[in-house]
Amino acid sequence: MKASVLFSGGKDSSLSAILLEPFFEIELVTCTFGVLPVGEVAKKAAEKLGFAHRTIGLNRKVLEEAYEFLIKDGYPKNAINHIHHAAVEQLACEKDVSIVVDGVRRDDRVPVLTVGQSRSIEDRLGVKYICPLKGYGRSAVDLLVREYLIIEEGQSSEIIKADYEAELREIIRQRHGEYMIGTLFPFHMQSHVIGRKK
Amino acid sequence: MKASVLFSGGKDSSLSAILLEPFFEIELVTCTFGVLPVGEVAKKAAEKLGFAHRTIGLNRKVLEEAYEFLIKDGYPKNAINHIHHAAVEQLACEKDVSIVVDGVRRDDRVPVLTVGQSRSIEDRLGVKYICPLKGYGRSAVDLLVREYLIIEEGQSSEIIKADYEAELREIIRQRHGEYMIGTLFPFHMQSHVIGRKK
């Protein structure tokens, strides 16, 4: 049975795919608003991992709504959760998709669906929503990353990743300039998968 | 690397072991207070699954504390959580154990450790605590159970299972009689693994 993994090119979505590989036929799916060539970035990472990959377009309205959240809040949590929820819903609505996989882990705060949102998506849309890393803490994830992946790490601004934040940052850059990105987005390390060990 | 799976002979702990089998060397570990021969029951199920198995004894004091919770509360939630927490801690304290695996799933309410308890165990005891089914809802678990396991199901009172509830029920039966079990424990279906499909 096919499992469709929301794929950002980062270690969590890559590891989620690897954990499910023995049990499902994996396809990686990257969501984009068309602001940056994130589909191309993700495609290269997917090739390194050896998984099928495709890109789907999200409604630009969702990005504008996220932009409004971001400007109103002054931090990206609700904006990114809004995009993530829309992405899960859109993938779950596809006719041939019956299992949606999300790379969220135990200690993540963003983006994360509540248990209520997860059940609602499963019940309304008739899909299974699986988060393979939801029961893994940082040290367990790090162990598997070291064993299975080759990654490069850097600040969010340096690493080109196919996640929702990349396009939201770009919109802020276009409309408010580089400086505003540093104000709205907290510094954090990003990782990008550049190879697979086994 | 070895992963030690807390094993009750039920479908959730069995499936947790199967999901980790491609990535770790699996051992199943059953905890007992010595009130019932739960180690033997679990050993048979483990053989059907094809995993190594061992039994460890929990301190009887923990069962007495759980008994006090149960009598005071009138329902088993805190009592079973108390035993579960002690079991995870004891396994995590073993010298040769570095990964403790728990079969809890997304929608379980009992037994379940909080995220804070999980982090505390990892930080204090230097282990990784993994819950492979924590990101799986009922329909996703059912799908994998159908694919991988042969189970028998019945009321809690009919199915002999190697979980904490079995020994707690037995203590109640010995001290207060059969009737009291029905008063303190809500009816629910139990499952026991009797074979593996693949």
Short mmCIF file of C-alpha atoms in Angstrom, two decimals:
data_model
loop_
_atom_site.label_atom_id
_atom_site.label_comp_id
_atom_site.label_asym_id
_atom_site.label_seq_id
_atom_site.Cartn_x
_atom_site.Cartn_y
_atom_site.Cartn_z
CA MET A 1 0.00 0.00 0.00
CA LYS A 2 1.22 3.49 -0.87
CA ALA A 3 2.20 6.01 1.82
CA SER A 4 2.60 9.66 0.81
CA VAL A 5 5.24 11.43 2.90
CA LEU A 6 5.19 15.25 3.16
CA PHE A 7 8.79 15.95 2.21
CA SER A 8 10.90 19.02 2.91
CA GLY A 9 14.32 17.59 2.13
CA GLY A 10 15.11 17.73 5.84
CA LYS A 11 16.17 14.90 8.10
CA ASP A 12 12.84 14.36 9.84
CA SER A 13 10.77 13.78 6.72
CA SER A 14 13.60 11.69 5.23
CA LEU A 15 13.83 9.52 8.33
CA SER A 16 10.05 9.12 8.44
CA ALA A 17 10.17 7.73 4.91
CA ILE A 18 13.03 5.36 5.80
CA LEU A 19 11.18 4.06 8.89
CA LEU A 20 8.11 3.23 6.78
CA GLU A 21 10.00 1.90 3.74
CA PRO A 22 9.89 -1.78 4.86
CA PHE A 23 6.11 -1.63 5.28
CA PHE A 24 4.73 0.67 2.57
CA GLU A 25 5.41 1.80 -0.96
CA ILE A 26 6.83 5.27 -0.33
CA GLU A 27 6.26 8.42 -2.37
CA LEU A 28 7.67 11.76 -1.25
CA VAL A 29 5.46 14.79 -1.84
CA THR A 30 6.67 18.38 -1.63
CA CYS A 31 4.25 21.28 -1.36
CA THR A 32 4.99 24.64 -2.92
CA PHE A 33 3.34 28.00 -3.51
CA GLY A 34 5.62 28.60 -6.50
CA VAL A 35 7.51 31.42 -4.77
CA LEU A 36 10.83 29.52 -4.74
CA PRO A 37 11.93 26.43 -6.72
CA VAL A 38 11.47 24.22 -3.65
CA GLY A 39 10.16 21.36 -5.76
CA GLU A 40 13.53 21.15 -7.55
CA VAL A 41 15.51 21.29 -4.30
CA ALA A 42 13.37 18.50 -2.82
CA LYS A 43 13.56 16.40 -5.99
CA LYS A 44 17.36 16.26 -5.74
CA ALA A 45 17.22 15.16 -2.09
CA ALA A 46 14.58 12.54 -2.93
CA GLU A 47 16.84 11.13 -5.64
CA LYS A 48 19.70 10.79 -3.14
CA LEU A 49 17.35 8.87 -0.85
CA GLY A 50 16.09 6.65 -3.66
CA PHE A 51 12.40 7.43 -3.33
CA ALA A 52 9.77 8.44 -5.88
CA HIS A 53 8.98 12.16 -5.65
CA ARG A 54 6.40 14.65 -6.85
CA THR A 55 5.49 18.24 -6.16
CA ILE A 56 2.02 19.66 -5.56
CA GLY A 57 0.96 23.30 -5.66
CA LEU A 58 -0.79 24.82 -2.68
CA ASN A 59 -3.34 27.61 -3.07
CA ARG A 60 -1.59 30.98 -2.88
CA LYS A 61 -4.47 32.17 -0.67
CA VAL A 62 -3.10 29.94 2.10
CA LEU A 63 0.27 31.72 1.91
CA GLU A 64 -1.42 35.10 2.10
CA GLU A 65 -3.39 34.00 5.17
CA ALA A 66 -0.15 32.74 6.74
CA TYR A 67 1.49 36.07 5.91
CA GLU A 68 -1.32 37.88 7.75
CA PHE A 69 -0.85 35.62 10.82
CA LEU A 70 2.88 36.26 10.76
CA ILE A 71 2.60 40.05 10.56
CA LYS A 72 -0.13 40.13 13.22
CA ASP A 73 1.67 37.75 15.64
CA GLY A 74 5.26 38.82 15.11
CA TYR A 75 6.39 35.17 15.20
CA PRO A 76 5.86 32.33 12.73
CA LYS A 77 4.18 29.58 14.81
CA ASN A 78 0.56 30.09 13.74
CA ALA A 79 1.54 30.99 10.18
CA ILE A 80 3.50 27.78 9.68
CA ASN A 81 0.88 25.65 11.41
CA HIS A 82 -1.73 27.17 9.09
CA ILE A 83 0.24 26.19 5.99
CA HIS A 84 1.00 22.74 7.37
CA HIS A 85 -2.63 22.01 8.13
CA ALA A 86 -3.63 23.10 4.61
CA ALA A 87 -0.90 20.89 3.11
CA VAL A 88 -1.98 17.79 5.05
CA GLU A 89 -5.61 18.43 4.10
CA GLN A 90 -4.84 18.94 0.42
CA LEU A 91 -2.76 15.76 0.21
CA ALA A 92 -5.39 13.82 2.16
CA CYS A 93 -8.06 14.98 -0.31
CA GLU A 94 -6.27 13.46 -3.31
CA LYS A 95 -8.17 10.54 -4.80
CA ASP A 96 -5.24 8.11 -4.82
CA VAL A 97 -3.86 9.03 -1.41
CA SER A 98 -4.93 6.88 1.55
CA ILE A 99 -1.96 7.30 3.92
CA VAL A 100 -0.52 10.74 4.69
CA VAL A 101 2.80 10.77 6.54
CA ASP A 102 4.09 13.72 8.56
CA GLY A 103 7.68 14.03 9.83
CA VAL A 104 6.76 15.73 13.14
CA ARG A 105 8.61 14.41 16.19
CA ARG A 106 7.80 14.23 19.92
CA ASP A 107 9.38 17.49 20.95
CA ASP A 108 8.38 19.62 17.95
CA ARG A 109 6.15 22.56 18.63
CA VAL A 110 5.86 23.80 15.03
CA PRO A 111 4.38 22.65 12.70
CA VAL A 112 2.19 20.22 14.57
CA LEU A 113 -1.43 19.12 14.30
CA THR A 114 -3.34 18.50 17.51
CA VAL A 115 -4.71 15.01 18.19
CA GLY A 116 -8.16 16.47 17.49
CA GLN A 117 -7.07 17.83 14.10
CA SER A 118 -5.44 14.48 13.28
CA ARG A 119 -8.61 12.52 14.10
CA SER A 120 -10.74 15.01 12.21
CA ILE A 121 -8.66 14.61 9.05
CA GLU A 122 -8.80 10.82 9.34
CA ASP A 123 -12.55 10.75 9.96
CA ARG A 124 -13.61 13.38 7.41
CA LEU A 125 -11.28 12.41 4.60
CA GLY A 126 -11.06 8.65 5.10
CA VAL A 127 -7.26 8.55 5.24
CA LYS A 128 -4.70 7.30 7.74
CA TYR A 129 -2.47 10.06 9.11
CA ILE A 130 0.81 8.61 10.38
CA CYS A 131 3.62 10.44 12.21
CA PRO A 132 6.43 7.82 12.46
CA LEU A 133 8.68 10.05 14.62
CA LYS A 134 5.99 11.23 17.03
CA GLY A 135 7.27 8.80 19.65
CA TYR A 136 10.96 9.69 19.16
CA GLY A 137 12.90 12.24 21.18
CA ARG A 138 15.96 14.11 19.99
CA SER A 139 18.59 11.52 20.94
CA ALA A 140 16.71 8.66 19.23
CA VAL A 141 16.31 10.73 16.06
CA ASP A 142 19.98 11.73 16.12
CA LEU A 143 20.99 8.08 16.44
CA LEU A 144 19.03 7.08 13.33
CA VAL A 145 20.15 10.17 11.38
CA ARG A 146 23.80 9.29 12.03
CA GLU A 147 23.16 5.75 10.89
CA TYR A 148 21.13 6.42 7.75
CA LEU A 149 21.62 9.96 6.44
CA ILE A 150 24.27 12.36 5.23
CA ILE A 151 23.18 15.90 6.01
CA GLU A 152 24.47 19.44 5.86
CA GLU A 153 23.50 21.84 8.59
CA GLY A 154 23.47 25.59 8.85
CA GLN A 155 21.42 28.62 9.84
CA SER A 156 17.93 28.88 8.36
CA SER A 157 19.12 31.67 6.09
CA GLU A 158 21.96 29.65 4.56
CA ILE A 159 20.35 26.29 3.89
CA ILE A 160 17.96 25.99 0.98
CA LYS A 161 15.22 23.71 2.16
CA ALA A 162 11.88 22.81 0.70
CA ASP A 163 9.87 23.59 3.81
CA TYR A 164 7.04 26.04 4.32
CA GLU A 165 9.28 28.47 6.10
CA ALA A 166 11.46 29.01 3.02
CA GLU A 167 8.65 30.50 0.95
CA LEU A 168 7.20 32.47 3.85
CA ARG A 169 10.64 33.98 4.50
CA GLU A 170 10.95 34.88 0.82
CA ILE A 171 7.62 36.71 0.87
CA ILE A 172 8.79 38.69 3.89
CA ARG A 173 12.07 39.46 2.14
CA GLN A 174 10.25 40.69 -0.99
CA ARG A 175 7.78 42.86 0.89
CA HIS A 176 9.75 44.06 3.91
CA GLY A 177 13.43 43.43 3.18
CA GLU A 178 16.07 41.12 4.60
CA TYR A 179 16.12 42.79 8.00
CA MET A 180 12.50 41.89 8.75
CA ILE A 181 13.26 38.17 8.37
CA GLY A 182 15.61 38.31 11.34
CA THR A 183 12.92 40.08 13.35
CA LEU A 184 10.09 37.66 12.61
CA PHE A 185 11.89 34.32 12.47
CA PRO A 186 13.89 33.05 15.42
CA PHE A 187 17.36 31.76 14.64
CA HIS A 188 17.52 28.02 14.35
CA MET A 189 19.66 25.41 12.69
CA GLN A 190 18.31 23.81 9.54
CA SER A 191 19.37 20.54 8.03
CA HIS A 192 19.22 19.35 4.46
CA VAL A 193 19.72 15.79 3.32
CA ILE A 194 22.51 15.32 0.78
CA GLY A 195 22.86 11.54 0.87
CA ARG A 196 21.93 8.22 2.35
CA LYS A 197 24.32 5.83 4.11
CA LYS A 198 22.16 2.70 3.94
CA MET B 1 21.92 -1.77 18.43
CA LYS B 2 19.57 -3.53 20.83
CA ALA B 3 16.05 -2.20 21.52
CA SER B 4 14.17 -3.58 24.53
CA VAL B 5 10.41 -3.67 23.93
CA LEU B 6 8.03 -3.79 26.91
CA PHE B 7 5.92 -6.76 25.87
CA SER B 8 2.45 -7.76 27.03
CA GLY B 9 1.63 -10.28 24.30
CA GLY B 10 -0.89 -7.80 22.90
CA LYS B 11 -1.02 -6.37 19.41
CA ASP B 12 0.41 -2.94 20.21
CA SER B 13 3.65 -4.13 21.77
CA SER B 14 3.97 -6.82 19.06
CA LEU B 15 3.49 -4.28 16.28
CA SER B 16 5.96 -1.90 17.91
CA ALA B 17 8.58 -4.64 17.78
CA ILE B 18 7.80 -5.42 14.14
CA LEU B 19 8.06 -1.73 13.15
CA LEU B 20 11.53 -1.51 14.72
CA GLU B 21 12.76 -4.93 13.57
CA PRO B 22 14.45 -3.63 10.38
CA PHE B 23 16.44 -1.05 12.35
CA PHE B 24 17.32 -2.60 15.72
CA GLU B 25 18.09 -5.93 17.32
CA ILE B 26 14.83 -6.62 19.15
CA GLU B 27 14.36 -8.20 22.57
CA LEU B 28 10.93 -8.45 24.16
CA VAL B 29 10.76 -7.88 27.91
CA THR B 30 7.78 -8.79 30.07
CA CYS B 31 7.38 -7.41 33.59
CA THR B 32 5.73 -9.40 36.34
CA PHE B 33 5.04 -9.22 40.07
CA GLY B 34 4.88 -13.03 40.21
CA VAL B 35 1.15 -13.04 40.96
CA LEU B 36 0.25 -14.81 37.71
CA PRO B 37 2.46 -16.73 35.24
CA VAL B 38 2.43 -13.80 32.81
CA GLY B 39 6.05 -14.45 31.83
CA GLU B 40 5.08 -17.85 30.42
CA VAL B 41 2.09 -16.45 28.55
CA ALA B 42 4.25 -13.74 27.02
CA LYS B 43 7.06 -16.17 26.17
CA LYS B 44 4.71 -18.22 23.98
CA ALA B 45 3.54 -15.14 22.11
CA ALA B 46 7.14 -13.99 21.66
CA GLU B 47 8.04 -17.36 20.15
CA LYS B 48 5.19 -17.04 17.64
CA LEU B 49 6.56 -13.63 16.66
CA GLY B 50 10.11 -14.91 16.39
CA PHE B 51 11.72 -12.51 18.84
CA ALA B 52 14.05 -13.09 21.79
CA HIS B 53 12.20 -12.78 25.10
CA ARG B 54 12.91 -12.44 28.78
CA THR B 55 10.95 -11.68 31.93
CA ILE B 56 11.89 -9.27 34.72
CA GLY B 57 10.42 -9.07 38.19
CA LEU B 58 9.00 -5.78 39.45
CA ASN B 59 9.11 -4.86 43.13
CA ARG B 60 5.93 -6.05 44.84
CA LYS B 61 5.80 -2.70 46.64
CA VAL B 62 4.85 -1.10 43.31
CA LEU B 63 1.85 -3.43 43.02
CA GLU B 64 0.76 -2.60 46.56
CA GLU B 65 1.00 1.13 45.79
CA ALA B 66 -1.03 0.57 42.62
CA TYR B 67 -3.59 -1.38 44.67
CA GLU B 68 -3.93 1.60 47.03
CA PHE B 69 -4.48 3.95 44.07
CA LEU B 70 -7.10 1.63 42.64
CA ILE B 71 -9.07 1.28 45.87
CA LYS B 72 -8.88 5.01 46.58
CA ASP B 73 -9.80 6.09 43.01
CA GLY B 74 -12.36 3.42 42.16
CA TYR B 75 -10.91 3.17 38.61
CA PRO B 76 -7.58 1.79 37.36
CA LYS B 77 -6.03 4.71 35.43
CA ASN B 78 -3.57 5.97 38.05
CA ALA B 79 -2.82 2.48 39.32
CA ILE B 80 -1.84 1.21 35.87
CA ASN B 81 0.12 4.36 35.03
CA HIS B 82 2.00 3.93 38.30
CA ILE B 83 3.03 0.36 37.41
CA HIS B 84 3.89 1.35 33.85
CA HIS B 85 6.14 4.20 34.95
CA ALA B 86 7.94 1.87 37.38
CA ALA B 87 8.39 -0.75 34.64
CA VAL B 88 9.87 1.75 32.16
CA GLU B 89 12.19 3.09 34.86
CA GLN B 90 13.37 -0.34 35.95
CA LEU B 91 14.09 -1.45 32.40
CA ALA B 92 15.83 1.86 31.64
CA CYS B 93 18.05 1.37 34.70
CA GLU B 94 19.45 -1.95 33.43
CA LYS B 95 23.10 -1.72 32.53
CA ASP B 96 22.81 -3.26 29.07
CA VAL B 97 19.62 -1.44 28.06
CA SER B 98 20.01 1.75 26.04
CA ILE B 99 16.72 1.84 24.11
CA VAL B 100 13.39 1.27 25.87
CA VAL B 101 10.38 0.76 23.60
CA ASP B 102 6.78 1.32 24.66
CA GLY B 103 3.74 0.17 22.65
CA VAL B 104 1.55 3.17 23.50
CA ARG B 105 -0.38 4.61 20.57
CA ARG B 106 -1.74 8.09 19.74
CA ASP B 107 -5.20 7.67 21.20
CA ASP B 108 -4.27 5.68 24.32
CA ARG B 109 -5.03 7.28 27.66
CA VAL B 110 -3.70 4.46 29.86
CA PRO B 111 -0.91 3.59 30.39
CA VAL B 112 0.89 6.62 29.04
CA LEU B 113 3.88 8.67 30.16
CA THR B 114 3.72 12.42 29.70
CA VAL B 115 6.29 14.12 27.45
CA GLY B 116 7.87 15.47 30.62
CA GLN B 117 8.18 12.00 32.15
CA SER B 118 9.63 10.69 28.87
CA ARG B 119 12.28 13.42 28.73
CA SER B 120 13.08 12.95 32.40
CA ILE B 121 13.72 9.23 31.92
CA GLU B 122 15.91 9.90 28.89
CA ASP B 123 17.91 12.63 30.63
CA ARG B 124 18.32 10.99 34.05
CA LEU B 125 18.96 7.45 32.88
CA GLY B 126 20.80 8.08 29.61
CA VAL B 127 18.49 5.93 27.49
CA LYS B 128 16.37 6.51 24.41
CA TYR B 129 12.66 6.01 25.03
CA ILE B 130 10.86 5.20 21.77
CA CYS B 131 7.11 4.81 21.21
CA PRO B 132 6.83 3.60 17.59
CA LEU B 133 3.00 3.75 17.53
CA LYS B 134 2.65 7.17 19.17
CA GLY B 135 1.94 8.72 15.76
CA TYR B 136 -0.54 6.04 14.69
CA GLY B 137 -4.33 6.26 15.10
CA ARG B 138 -6.66 3.29 15.34
CA SER B 139 -7.21 2.73 11.62
CA ALA B 140 -3.48 2.77 10.83
CA VAL B 141 -2.78 0.27 13.63
CA ASP B 142 -5.66 -1.96 12.48
CA LEU B 143 -4.27 -1.96 8.94
CA LEU B 144 -0.85 -3.19 10.09
CA VAL B 145 -2.33 -5.69 12.55
CA ARG B 146 -4.38 -7.25 9.73
CA GLU B 147 -1.27 -7.45 7.59
CA TYR B 148 1.22 -8.82 10.13
CA LEU B 149 -0.51 -10.48 13.09
CA ILE B 150 -2.92 -13.26 13.98
CA ILE B 151 -4.78 -12.33 17.15
CA GLU B 152 -7.61 -13.55 19.32
CA GLU B 153 -9.90 -11.01 20.94
CA GLY B 154 -12.24 -11.15 23.88
CA GLN B 155 -13.32 -9.44 27.08
CA SER B 156 -10.57 -8.56 29.53
CA SER B 157 -11.75 -11.33 31.83
CA GLU B 158 -11.49 -14.06 29.18
CA ILE B 159 -8.15 -13.32 27.55
CA ILE B 160 -5.00 -14.20 29.44
CA LYS B 161 -2.60 -11.41 28.72
CA ALA B 162 0.74 -10.48 30.18
CA ASP B 163 -0.14 -6.87 30.93
CA TYR B 164 -0.14 -5.01 34.23
CA GLU B 165 -3.90 -5.16 34.45
CA ALA B 166 -3.92 -8.97 34.67
CA GLU B 167 -2.00 -9.09 37.95
CA LEU B 168 -3.81 -6.10 39.42
CA ARG B 169 -7.15 -7.78 38.64
CA GLU B 170 -5.92 -10.98 40.28
CA ILE B 171 -5.02 -9.13 43.48
CA ILE B 172 -8.49 -7.60 43.53
CA ARG B 173 -10.04 -11.04 42.95
CA GLN B 174 -8.04 -12.56 45.80
CA ARG B 175 -8.82 -9.79 48.27
CA HIS B 176 -12.33 -8.69 47.31
CA GLY B 177 -13.78 -11.38 45.08
CA GLU B 178 -14.75 -11.62 41.43
CA TYR B 179 -17.58 -9.10 41.71
CA MET B 180 -15.22 -6.26 42.67
CA ILE B 181 -13.28 -6.67 39.42
CA GLY B 182 -16.34 -5.71 37.40
CA THR B 183 -16.83 -2.67 39.63
CA LEU B 184 -13.27 -1.34 39.42
CA PHE B 185 -12.30 -2.21 35.84
CA PRO B 186 -14.33 -0.94 32.90
CA PHE B 187 -15.24 -3.50 30.28
CA HIS B 188 -12.95 -3.46 27.29
CA MET B 189 -11.83 -5.81 24.59
CA GLN B 190 -8.39 -7.35 24.94
CA SER B 191 -6.30 -8.86 22.23
CA HIS B 192 -3.61 -11.51 22.42
CA VAL B 193 -1.19 -12.38 19.66
CA ILE B 194 -1.28 -16.02 18.59
CA GLY B 195 0.71 -15.83 15.37
CA ARG B 196 2.49 -13.77 12.76
CA LYS B 197 1.54 -13.56 9.09
CA LYS B 198 4.80 -12.09 7.79
#
